[in-house]
Short mmCIF file of C-alpha atoms in Angstrom, two decimals:
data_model
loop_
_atom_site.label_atom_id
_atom_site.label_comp_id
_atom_site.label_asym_id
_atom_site.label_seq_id
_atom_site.Cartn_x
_atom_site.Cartn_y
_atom_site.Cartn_z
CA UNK A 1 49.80 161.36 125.73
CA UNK A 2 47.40 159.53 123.32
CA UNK A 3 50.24 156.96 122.96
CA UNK A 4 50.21 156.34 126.67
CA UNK A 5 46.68 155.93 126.98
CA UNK A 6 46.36 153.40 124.12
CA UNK A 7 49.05 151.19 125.49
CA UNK A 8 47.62 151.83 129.17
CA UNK A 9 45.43 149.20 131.02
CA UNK A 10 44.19 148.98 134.81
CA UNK A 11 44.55 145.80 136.58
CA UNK A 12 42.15 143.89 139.01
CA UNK A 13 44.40 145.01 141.90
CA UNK A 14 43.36 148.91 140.74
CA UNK A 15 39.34 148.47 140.97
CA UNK A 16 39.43 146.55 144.14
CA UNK A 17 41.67 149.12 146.27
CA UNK A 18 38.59 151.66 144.24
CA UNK A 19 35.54 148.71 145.37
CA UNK A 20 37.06 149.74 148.98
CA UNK A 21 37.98 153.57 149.17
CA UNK A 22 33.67 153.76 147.47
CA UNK A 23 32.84 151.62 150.37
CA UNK A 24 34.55 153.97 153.07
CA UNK A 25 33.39 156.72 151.62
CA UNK A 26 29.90 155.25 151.98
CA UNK A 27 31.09 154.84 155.77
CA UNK A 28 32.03 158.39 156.34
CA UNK A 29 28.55 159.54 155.96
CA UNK A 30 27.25 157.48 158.55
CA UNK A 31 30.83 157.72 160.91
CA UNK A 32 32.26 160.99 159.82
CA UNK A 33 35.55 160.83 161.53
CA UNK A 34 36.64 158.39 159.11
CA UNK A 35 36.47 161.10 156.09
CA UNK A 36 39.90 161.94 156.94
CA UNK A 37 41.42 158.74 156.84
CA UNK A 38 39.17 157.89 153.43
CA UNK A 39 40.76 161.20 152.11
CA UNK A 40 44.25 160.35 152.65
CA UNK A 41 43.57 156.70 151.75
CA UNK A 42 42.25 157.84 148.37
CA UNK A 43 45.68 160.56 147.78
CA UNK A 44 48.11 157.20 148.63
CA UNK A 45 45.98 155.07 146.27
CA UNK A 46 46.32 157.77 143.54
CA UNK A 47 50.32 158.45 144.50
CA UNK A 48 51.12 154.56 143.83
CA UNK A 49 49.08 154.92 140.35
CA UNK A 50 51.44 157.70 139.12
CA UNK A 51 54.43 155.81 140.46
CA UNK A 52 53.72 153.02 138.87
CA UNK A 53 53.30 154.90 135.71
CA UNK A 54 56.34 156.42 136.16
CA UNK A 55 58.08 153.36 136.56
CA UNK A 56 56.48 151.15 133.50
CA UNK A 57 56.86 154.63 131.39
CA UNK A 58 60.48 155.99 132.47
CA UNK A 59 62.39 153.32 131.22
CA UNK A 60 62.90 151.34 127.70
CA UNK A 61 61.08 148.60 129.25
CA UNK A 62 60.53 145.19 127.13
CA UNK A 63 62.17 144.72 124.22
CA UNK A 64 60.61 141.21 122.39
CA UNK A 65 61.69 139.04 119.14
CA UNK A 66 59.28 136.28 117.51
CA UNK A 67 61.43 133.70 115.39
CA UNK A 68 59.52 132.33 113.06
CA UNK A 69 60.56 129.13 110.72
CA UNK A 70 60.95 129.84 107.21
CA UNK A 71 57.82 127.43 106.88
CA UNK A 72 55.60 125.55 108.49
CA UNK A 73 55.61 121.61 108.50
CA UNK A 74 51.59 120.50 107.92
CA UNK A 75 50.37 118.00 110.55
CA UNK A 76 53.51 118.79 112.56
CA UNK A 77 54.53 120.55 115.95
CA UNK A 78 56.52 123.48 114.97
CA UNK A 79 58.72 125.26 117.16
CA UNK A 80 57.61 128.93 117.94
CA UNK A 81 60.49 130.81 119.81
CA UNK A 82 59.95 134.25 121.38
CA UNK A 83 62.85 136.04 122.62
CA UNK A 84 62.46 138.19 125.69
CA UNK A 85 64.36 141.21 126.76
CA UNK A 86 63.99 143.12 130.32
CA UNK A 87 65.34 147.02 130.66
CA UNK A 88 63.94 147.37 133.38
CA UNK A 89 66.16 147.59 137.01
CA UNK A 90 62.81 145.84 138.49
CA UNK A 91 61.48 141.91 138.32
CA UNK A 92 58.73 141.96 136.29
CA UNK A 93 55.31 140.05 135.48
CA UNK A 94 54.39 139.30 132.03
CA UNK A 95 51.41 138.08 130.18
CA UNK A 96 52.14 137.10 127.04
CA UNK A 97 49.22 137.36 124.09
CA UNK A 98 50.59 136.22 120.88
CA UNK A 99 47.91 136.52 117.56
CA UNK A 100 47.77 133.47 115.88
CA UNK A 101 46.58 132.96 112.36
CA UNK A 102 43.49 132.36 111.89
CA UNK A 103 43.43 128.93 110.90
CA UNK A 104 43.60 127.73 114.46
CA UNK A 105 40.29 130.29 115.72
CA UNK A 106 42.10 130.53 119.03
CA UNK A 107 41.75 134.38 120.67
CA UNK A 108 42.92 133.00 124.33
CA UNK A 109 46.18 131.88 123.74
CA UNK A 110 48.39 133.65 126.20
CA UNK A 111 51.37 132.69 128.25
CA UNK A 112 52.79 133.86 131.62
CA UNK A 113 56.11 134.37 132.99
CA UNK A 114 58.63 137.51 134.96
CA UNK A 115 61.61 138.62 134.15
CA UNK A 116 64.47 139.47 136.90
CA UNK A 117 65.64 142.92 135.99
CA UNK A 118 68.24 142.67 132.77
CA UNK A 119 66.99 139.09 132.17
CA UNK A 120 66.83 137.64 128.73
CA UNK A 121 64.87 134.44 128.58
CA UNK A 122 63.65 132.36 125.45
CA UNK A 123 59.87 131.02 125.38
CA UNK A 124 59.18 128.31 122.81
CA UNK A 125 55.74 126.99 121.82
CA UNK A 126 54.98 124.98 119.42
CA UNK A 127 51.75 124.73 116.57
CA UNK A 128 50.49 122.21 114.15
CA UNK A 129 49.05 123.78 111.45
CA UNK A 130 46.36 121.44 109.82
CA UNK A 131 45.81 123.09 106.33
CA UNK A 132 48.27 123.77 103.71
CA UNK A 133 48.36 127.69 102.71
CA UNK A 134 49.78 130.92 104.25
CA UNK A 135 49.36 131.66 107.82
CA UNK A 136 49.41 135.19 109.33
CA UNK A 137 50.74 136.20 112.61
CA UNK A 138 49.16 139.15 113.77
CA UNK A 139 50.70 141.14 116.53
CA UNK A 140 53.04 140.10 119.44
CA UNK A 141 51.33 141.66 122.84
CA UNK A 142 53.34 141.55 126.24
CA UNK A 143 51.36 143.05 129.45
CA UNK A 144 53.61 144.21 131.85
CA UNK A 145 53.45 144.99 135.58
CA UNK A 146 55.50 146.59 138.43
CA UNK A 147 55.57 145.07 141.32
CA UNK A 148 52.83 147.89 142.60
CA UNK A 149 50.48 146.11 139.81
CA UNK A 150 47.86 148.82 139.39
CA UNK A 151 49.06 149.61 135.78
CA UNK A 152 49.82 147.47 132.94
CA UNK A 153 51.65 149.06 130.17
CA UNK A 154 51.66 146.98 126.79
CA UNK A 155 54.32 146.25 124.44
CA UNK A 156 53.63 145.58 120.73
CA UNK A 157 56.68 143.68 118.31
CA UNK A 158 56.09 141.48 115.33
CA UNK A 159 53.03 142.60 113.33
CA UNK A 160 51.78 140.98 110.20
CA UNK A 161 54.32 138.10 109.72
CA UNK A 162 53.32 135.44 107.39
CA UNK A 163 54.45 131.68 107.10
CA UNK A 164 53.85 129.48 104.23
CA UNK A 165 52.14 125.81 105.75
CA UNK A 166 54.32 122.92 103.36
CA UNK A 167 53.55 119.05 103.20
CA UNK A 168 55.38 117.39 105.95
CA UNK A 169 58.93 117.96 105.48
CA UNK A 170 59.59 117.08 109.39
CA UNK A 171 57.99 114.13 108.83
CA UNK A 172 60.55 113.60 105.58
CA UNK A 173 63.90 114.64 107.44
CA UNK A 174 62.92 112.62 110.35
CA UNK A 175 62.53 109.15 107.69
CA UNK A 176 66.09 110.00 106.48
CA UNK A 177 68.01 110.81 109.77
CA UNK A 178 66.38 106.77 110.69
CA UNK A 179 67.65 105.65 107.53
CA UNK A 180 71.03 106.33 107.91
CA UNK A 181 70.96 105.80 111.93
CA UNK A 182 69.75 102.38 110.67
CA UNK A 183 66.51 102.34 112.87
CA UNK A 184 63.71 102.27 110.08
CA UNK A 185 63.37 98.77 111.74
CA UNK A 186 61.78 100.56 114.55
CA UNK A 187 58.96 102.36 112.50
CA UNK A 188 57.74 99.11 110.52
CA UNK A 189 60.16 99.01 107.82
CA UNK A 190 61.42 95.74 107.71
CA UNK A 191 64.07 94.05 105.20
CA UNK A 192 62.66 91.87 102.23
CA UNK A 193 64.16 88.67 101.27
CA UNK A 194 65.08 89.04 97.61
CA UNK A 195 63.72 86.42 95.14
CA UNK A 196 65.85 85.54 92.37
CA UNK A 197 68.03 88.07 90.21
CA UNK A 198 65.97 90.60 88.84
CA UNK A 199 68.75 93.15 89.25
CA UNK A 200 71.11 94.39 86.89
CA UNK A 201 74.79 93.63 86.88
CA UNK A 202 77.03 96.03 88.31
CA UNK A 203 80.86 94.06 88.62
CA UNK A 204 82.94 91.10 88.75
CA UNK A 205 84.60 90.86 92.41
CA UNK A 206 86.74 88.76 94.68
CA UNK A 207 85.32 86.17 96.26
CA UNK A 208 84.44 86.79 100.06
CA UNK A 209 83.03 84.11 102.79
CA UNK A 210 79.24 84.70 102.54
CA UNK A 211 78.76 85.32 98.99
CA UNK A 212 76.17 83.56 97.01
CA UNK A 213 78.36 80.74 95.28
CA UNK A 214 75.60 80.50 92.86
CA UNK A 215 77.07 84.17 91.59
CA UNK A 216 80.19 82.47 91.03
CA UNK A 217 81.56 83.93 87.31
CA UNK A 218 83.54 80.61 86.24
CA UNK A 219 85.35 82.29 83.39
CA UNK A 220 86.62 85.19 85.39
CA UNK A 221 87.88 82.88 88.12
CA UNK A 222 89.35 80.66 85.28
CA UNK A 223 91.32 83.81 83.99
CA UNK A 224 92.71 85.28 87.80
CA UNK A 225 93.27 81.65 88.80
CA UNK A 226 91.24 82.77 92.12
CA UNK A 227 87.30 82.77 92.77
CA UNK A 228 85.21 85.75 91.03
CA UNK A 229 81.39 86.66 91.75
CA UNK A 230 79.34 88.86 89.62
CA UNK A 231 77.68 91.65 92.00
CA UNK A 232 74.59 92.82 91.17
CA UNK A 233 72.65 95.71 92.13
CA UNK A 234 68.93 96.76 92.50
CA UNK A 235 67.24 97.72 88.92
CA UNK A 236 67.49 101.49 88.78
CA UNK A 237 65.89 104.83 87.33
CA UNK A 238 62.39 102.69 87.19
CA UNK A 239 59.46 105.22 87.28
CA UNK A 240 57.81 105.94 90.26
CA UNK A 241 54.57 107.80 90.72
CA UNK A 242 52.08 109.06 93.04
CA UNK A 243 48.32 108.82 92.38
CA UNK A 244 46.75 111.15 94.70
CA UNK A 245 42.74 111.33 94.32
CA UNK A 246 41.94 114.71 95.53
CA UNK A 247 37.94 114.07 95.23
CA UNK A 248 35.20 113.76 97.52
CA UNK A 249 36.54 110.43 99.12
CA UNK A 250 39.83 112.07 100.49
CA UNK A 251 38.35 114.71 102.32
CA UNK A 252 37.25 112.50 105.37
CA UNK A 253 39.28 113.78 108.72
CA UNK A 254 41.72 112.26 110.98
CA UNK A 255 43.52 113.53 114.14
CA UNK A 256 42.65 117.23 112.48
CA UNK A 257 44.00 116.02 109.14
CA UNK A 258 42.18 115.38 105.62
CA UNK A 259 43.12 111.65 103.82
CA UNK A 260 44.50 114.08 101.10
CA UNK A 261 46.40 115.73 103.35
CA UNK A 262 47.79 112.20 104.91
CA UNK A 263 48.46 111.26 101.24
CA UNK A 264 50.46 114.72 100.11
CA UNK A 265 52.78 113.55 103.28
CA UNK A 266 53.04 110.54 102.48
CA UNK A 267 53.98 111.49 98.93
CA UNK A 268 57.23 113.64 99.95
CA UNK A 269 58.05 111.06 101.95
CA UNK A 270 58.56 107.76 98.84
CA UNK A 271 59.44 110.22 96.45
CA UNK A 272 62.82 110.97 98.38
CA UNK A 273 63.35 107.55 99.17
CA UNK A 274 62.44 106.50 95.28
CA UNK A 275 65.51 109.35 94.65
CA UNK A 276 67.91 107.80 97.04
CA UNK A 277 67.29 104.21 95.82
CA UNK A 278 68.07 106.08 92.23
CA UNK A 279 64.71 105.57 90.77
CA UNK A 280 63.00 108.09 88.82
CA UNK A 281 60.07 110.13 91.14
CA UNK A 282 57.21 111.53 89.54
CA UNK A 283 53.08 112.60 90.70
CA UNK A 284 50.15 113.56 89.93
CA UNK A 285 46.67 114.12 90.93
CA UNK A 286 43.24 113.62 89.61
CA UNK A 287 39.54 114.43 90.41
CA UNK A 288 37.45 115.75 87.82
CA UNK A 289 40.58 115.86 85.49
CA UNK A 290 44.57 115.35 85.95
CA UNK A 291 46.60 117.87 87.11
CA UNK A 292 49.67 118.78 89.29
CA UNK A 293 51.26 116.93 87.28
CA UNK A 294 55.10 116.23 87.78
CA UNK A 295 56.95 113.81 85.31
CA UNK A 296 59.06 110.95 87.15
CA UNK A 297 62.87 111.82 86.86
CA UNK A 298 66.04 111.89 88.92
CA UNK A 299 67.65 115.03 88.88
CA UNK A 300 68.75 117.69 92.10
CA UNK A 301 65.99 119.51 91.34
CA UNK A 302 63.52 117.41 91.27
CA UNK A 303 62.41 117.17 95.25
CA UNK A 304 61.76 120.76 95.25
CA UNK A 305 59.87 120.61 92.24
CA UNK A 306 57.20 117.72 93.99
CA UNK A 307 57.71 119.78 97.06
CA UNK A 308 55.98 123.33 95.64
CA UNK A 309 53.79 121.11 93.42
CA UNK A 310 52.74 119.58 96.61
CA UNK A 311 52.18 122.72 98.40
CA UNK A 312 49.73 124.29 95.90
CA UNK A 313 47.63 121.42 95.78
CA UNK A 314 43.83 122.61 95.68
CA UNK A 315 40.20 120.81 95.24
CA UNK A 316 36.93 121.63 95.44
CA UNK A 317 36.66 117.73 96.25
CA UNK A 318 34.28 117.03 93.54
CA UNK A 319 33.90 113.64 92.05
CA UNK A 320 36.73 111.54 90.87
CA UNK A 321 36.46 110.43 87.00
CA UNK A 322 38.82 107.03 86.82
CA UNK A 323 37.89 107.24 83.26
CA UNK A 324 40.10 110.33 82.16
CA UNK A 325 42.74 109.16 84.73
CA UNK A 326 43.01 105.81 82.72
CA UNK A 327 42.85 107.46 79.44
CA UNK A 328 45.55 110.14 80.79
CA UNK A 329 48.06 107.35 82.26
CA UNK A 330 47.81 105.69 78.50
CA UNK A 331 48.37 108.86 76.66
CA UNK A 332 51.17 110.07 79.02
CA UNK A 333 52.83 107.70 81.21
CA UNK A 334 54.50 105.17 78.19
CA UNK A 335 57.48 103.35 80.12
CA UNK A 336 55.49 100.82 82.57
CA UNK A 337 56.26 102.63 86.24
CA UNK A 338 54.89 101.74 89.34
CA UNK A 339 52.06 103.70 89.83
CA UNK A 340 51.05 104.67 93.74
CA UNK A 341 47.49 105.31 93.83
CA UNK A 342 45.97 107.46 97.29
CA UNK A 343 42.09 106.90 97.32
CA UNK A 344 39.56 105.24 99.47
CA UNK A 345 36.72 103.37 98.96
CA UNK A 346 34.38 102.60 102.01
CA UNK A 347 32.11 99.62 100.01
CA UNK A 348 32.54 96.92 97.44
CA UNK A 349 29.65 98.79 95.03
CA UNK A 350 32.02 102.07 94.88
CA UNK A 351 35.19 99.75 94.22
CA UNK A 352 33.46 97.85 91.28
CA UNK A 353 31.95 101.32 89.48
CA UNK A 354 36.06 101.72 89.52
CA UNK A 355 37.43 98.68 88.70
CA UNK A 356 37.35 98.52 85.06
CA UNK A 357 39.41 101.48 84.78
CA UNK A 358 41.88 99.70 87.66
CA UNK A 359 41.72 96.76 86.11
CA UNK A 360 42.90 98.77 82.58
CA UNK A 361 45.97 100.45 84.26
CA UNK A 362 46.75 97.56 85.64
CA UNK A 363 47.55 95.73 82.11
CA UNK A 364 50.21 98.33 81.11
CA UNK A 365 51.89 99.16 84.97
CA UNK A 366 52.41 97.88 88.48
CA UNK A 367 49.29 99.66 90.45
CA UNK A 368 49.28 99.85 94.16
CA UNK A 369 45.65 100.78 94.91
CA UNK A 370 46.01 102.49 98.71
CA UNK A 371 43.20 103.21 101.02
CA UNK A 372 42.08 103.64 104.14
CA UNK A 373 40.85 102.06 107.65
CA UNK A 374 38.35 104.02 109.30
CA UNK A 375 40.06 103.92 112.68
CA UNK A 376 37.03 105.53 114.79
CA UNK A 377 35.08 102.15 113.97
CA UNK A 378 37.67 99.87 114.81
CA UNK A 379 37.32 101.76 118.33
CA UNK A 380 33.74 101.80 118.33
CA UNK A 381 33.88 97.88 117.58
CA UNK A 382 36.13 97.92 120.99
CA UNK A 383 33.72 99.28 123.15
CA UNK A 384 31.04 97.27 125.33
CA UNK A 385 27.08 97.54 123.96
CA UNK A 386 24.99 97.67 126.82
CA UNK A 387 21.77 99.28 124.93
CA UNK A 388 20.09 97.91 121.95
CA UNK A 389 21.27 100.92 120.18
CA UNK A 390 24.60 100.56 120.68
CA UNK A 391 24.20 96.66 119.69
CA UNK A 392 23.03 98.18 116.08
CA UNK A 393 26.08 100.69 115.74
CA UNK A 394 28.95 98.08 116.47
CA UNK A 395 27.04 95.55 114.08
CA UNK A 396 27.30 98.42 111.39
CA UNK A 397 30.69 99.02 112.24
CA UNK A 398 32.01 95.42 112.25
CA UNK A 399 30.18 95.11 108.52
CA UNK A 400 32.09 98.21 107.12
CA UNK A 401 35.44 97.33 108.48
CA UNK A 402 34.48 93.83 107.12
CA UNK A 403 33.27 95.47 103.42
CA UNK A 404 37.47 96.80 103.61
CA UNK A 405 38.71 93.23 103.75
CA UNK A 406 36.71 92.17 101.16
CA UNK A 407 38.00 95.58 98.98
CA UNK A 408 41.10 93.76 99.32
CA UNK A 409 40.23 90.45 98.26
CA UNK A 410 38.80 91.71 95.20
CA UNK A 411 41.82 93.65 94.39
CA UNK A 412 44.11 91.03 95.23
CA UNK A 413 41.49 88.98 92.91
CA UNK A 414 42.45 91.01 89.23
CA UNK A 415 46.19 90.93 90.82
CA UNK A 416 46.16 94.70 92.06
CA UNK A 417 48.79 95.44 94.66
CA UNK A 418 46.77 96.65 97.97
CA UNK A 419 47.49 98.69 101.23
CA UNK A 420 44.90 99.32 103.41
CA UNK A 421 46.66 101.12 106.52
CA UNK A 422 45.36 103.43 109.16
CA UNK A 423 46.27 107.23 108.28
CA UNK A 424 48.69 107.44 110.60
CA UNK A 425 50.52 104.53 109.45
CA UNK A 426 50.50 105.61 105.41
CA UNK A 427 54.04 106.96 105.00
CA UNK A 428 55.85 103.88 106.56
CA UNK A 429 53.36 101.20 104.82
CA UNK A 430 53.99 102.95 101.24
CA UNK A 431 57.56 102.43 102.09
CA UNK A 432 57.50 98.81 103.36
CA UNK A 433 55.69 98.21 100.31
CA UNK A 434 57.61 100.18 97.87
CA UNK A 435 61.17 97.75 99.32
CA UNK A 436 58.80 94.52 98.60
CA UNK A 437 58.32 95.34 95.35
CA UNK A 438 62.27 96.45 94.50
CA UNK A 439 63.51 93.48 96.32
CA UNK A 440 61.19 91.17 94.36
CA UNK A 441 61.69 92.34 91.56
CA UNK A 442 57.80 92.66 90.34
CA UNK A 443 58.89 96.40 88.39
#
């Protein structure tokens, strides 16, 4: 009994037919011949209530399954498939409440839908989680009704599941599947004409129409009688790592998403494609000291290992110290690697506090110094000023997106490699820059 009453709810339908047999009672007192009909009103009303008790409570009713992905892809949609099951010989109506985690603050998330009698029907929603971490699923509620709909019995399935929230690994398949579909053209990534032979040498082949006749190896094709070409392939296992400043300047949000967060993705993202092109992959990150540290090397493992490193990123987003960050890249990273380095600077006076310590790293390895556009000022800088007001805000806004150029100038001054890209853009920028630099050769 208590179990039926805690899963037990009245619907609208229930107090209105009750709003109308209080109002005819009211009636009877003034017209007492309707007392009769009031009385046998009120005996039907209660009649259909047990009925539909009976029939919610008779049978097995709803059975429900929540499939949940192993884990979550951060910044993602993620597929959310419920599984619905209908015992009952009756069409039903269901409102679906599922309890999301607590991340997303949403307590009116509900869906609706019926069920023919013996139905099974899949529902699929999807979330994007914005914060790297564990999220718990509370309970899965379905509200049921008969087709009397005075009662709604509730079903409960699926309590306290959790999902762990990874760097964008959606975001990582979905660079791969393009690069062997051959479509990275589409994206932004864009072939690099090579300059000169910085590769190493791989063989000595046949000569084919279209080869490079300044390859031709004249004492091989002296030897066969026939013309030979040395082949020559990229430079490989070259050290590759990624910088990520997890201070005060990468906590700025985009489209629900933190710069460090944009930067983490990004960082799955090159390290695979360092792996494929057989370079070495490596990170690490910095703020107040350097830590999450993973040394560049080419091994099965190694994704995975950048992966959970990834993952259990944390900051208080404190001030960044480029001093120990120099002094840490000279103690510990001795082969010269190119070194991917996730910040942002929004003026020239916080790039030139840093730019000794660039300029320093600089010396010993290739440095790619990335930052970011602010992308709600390029907007603002789009829209009409009609007010004085508005005059002085897209004046501001043109000088800040004009202090970013100049951040590149000055980089490009001391012979820094620079991307400024919108956040949304990182991951295939890093990439397009990451070819330049292996198809020139400047490793």
């Amino acid at each position: 009994m208590k179990r039926l009453f805690k899963h037990t709810y009245l619907t609208s339908r229930f107090f209105t037919i009750v709003g109308i047999l209080v109002g005819l009672y009211i009636l009877a007192y003034l017209f007492p011949g309707l007392l009769a009909i009031v009385k046998m009103l009120f005996y039907v009303a209660l009649a259909l209530v047990v009925i539909d008790l009976i029939l919610l409570y008779k049978q097995k009713g709803i059975n429900a399954i929540r499939v949940l992905p192993e884990k979550l892809s951060n910044g993602d949609d993620n597929p959310i498939e419920i599984t619905l099951n209908n015992s009952y010989n009756y069409k039903t109506e269901l409102l679906l409440i599922d309890e999301l985690p607590f991340q997303y603050q949403k307590r009116d998330f509900e869906i609706e839908t019926y069920l023919k009698s013996q139905e099974k029907k899949k529902i699929t929603y999807t979330l994007r989680p914005l914060e790297r971490g564990e999220y718990y699923f509370g309970n899965l509620n379905i509200y049921v009704n008969t087709p009397i709909k005075l009662v709604t019995r509730r079903f409960q399935f699926g309590k306290d599941a959790m999902v762990p929230n990874y760097p964008s690994f959606l975001q990582l398949r979905k660079f791969m599947l393009l690069a062997f579909s051959n479509k990275l053209f589409e994206y932004g990534l864009k072939k690099i004409r090579r300059i000169g032979h910085t590769m190493e040498f791989e063989q000595i082949k046949d000569y084919v129409m279209g080869d490079d006749i300044r390859n031709i190896n004249w004492k091989a094709t002296a030897k066969r009688n026939q013309l030979m070409v040395n082949q020559f392939q990229d430079e490989r296992s070259q050290p590759i790592y990624s910088v990520i400043d997890k201070g005060r300047a990468m906590k700025m949000p985009f489209k629900g998403l933190s710069l460090l967060d944009y930067a983490i993705n990004a960082t799955l993202v090159i390290s695979n494609v360092a792996l494929k092109k057989q370079d070495k992959a490596g990170m690490f990150t910095f703020s107040r000291k350097v830590e999450n540290r993973v040394i560049a090397e080419r091994r099965p493992s190694q994704m995975n290992n950048i992966l959970e490193t990834l993952y259990n990123i944390d900051t208080d987003y404190s001030e960044s110290d480029f001093a120990r960050l120099y002094v840490d890249v000279k103690r510990s990273v001795t082969q010269r690697s190119l070194l991917l380095l996730y910040t942002n600077f929004e003026t020239l006076d916080a790039l030139h506090r840093q730019l000794p310590y660039l300029q320093a790293i600089a010396k010993n390895h290739l440095l790619v110094v990335i930052f970011f556009e602010n992308t709600e000022l390029h907007q603002l800088t789009k829209d009409k000023a009609e007010t004085t007001y508005q005059i002085f805000q897209k004046t501001i806004a043109e000088k800040f997106i004009y202090e970013k150029k100049l951040i590149v100038n000055e980089l490009h001054k001391y012979g820094i490699q620079t991307i400024l890209t919108a956040p949304e853009h990182l991951t295939v920028n890093t990439i397009n820059k990451y070819l330049e630099i292996k198809a020139r050769g400047l490793l």
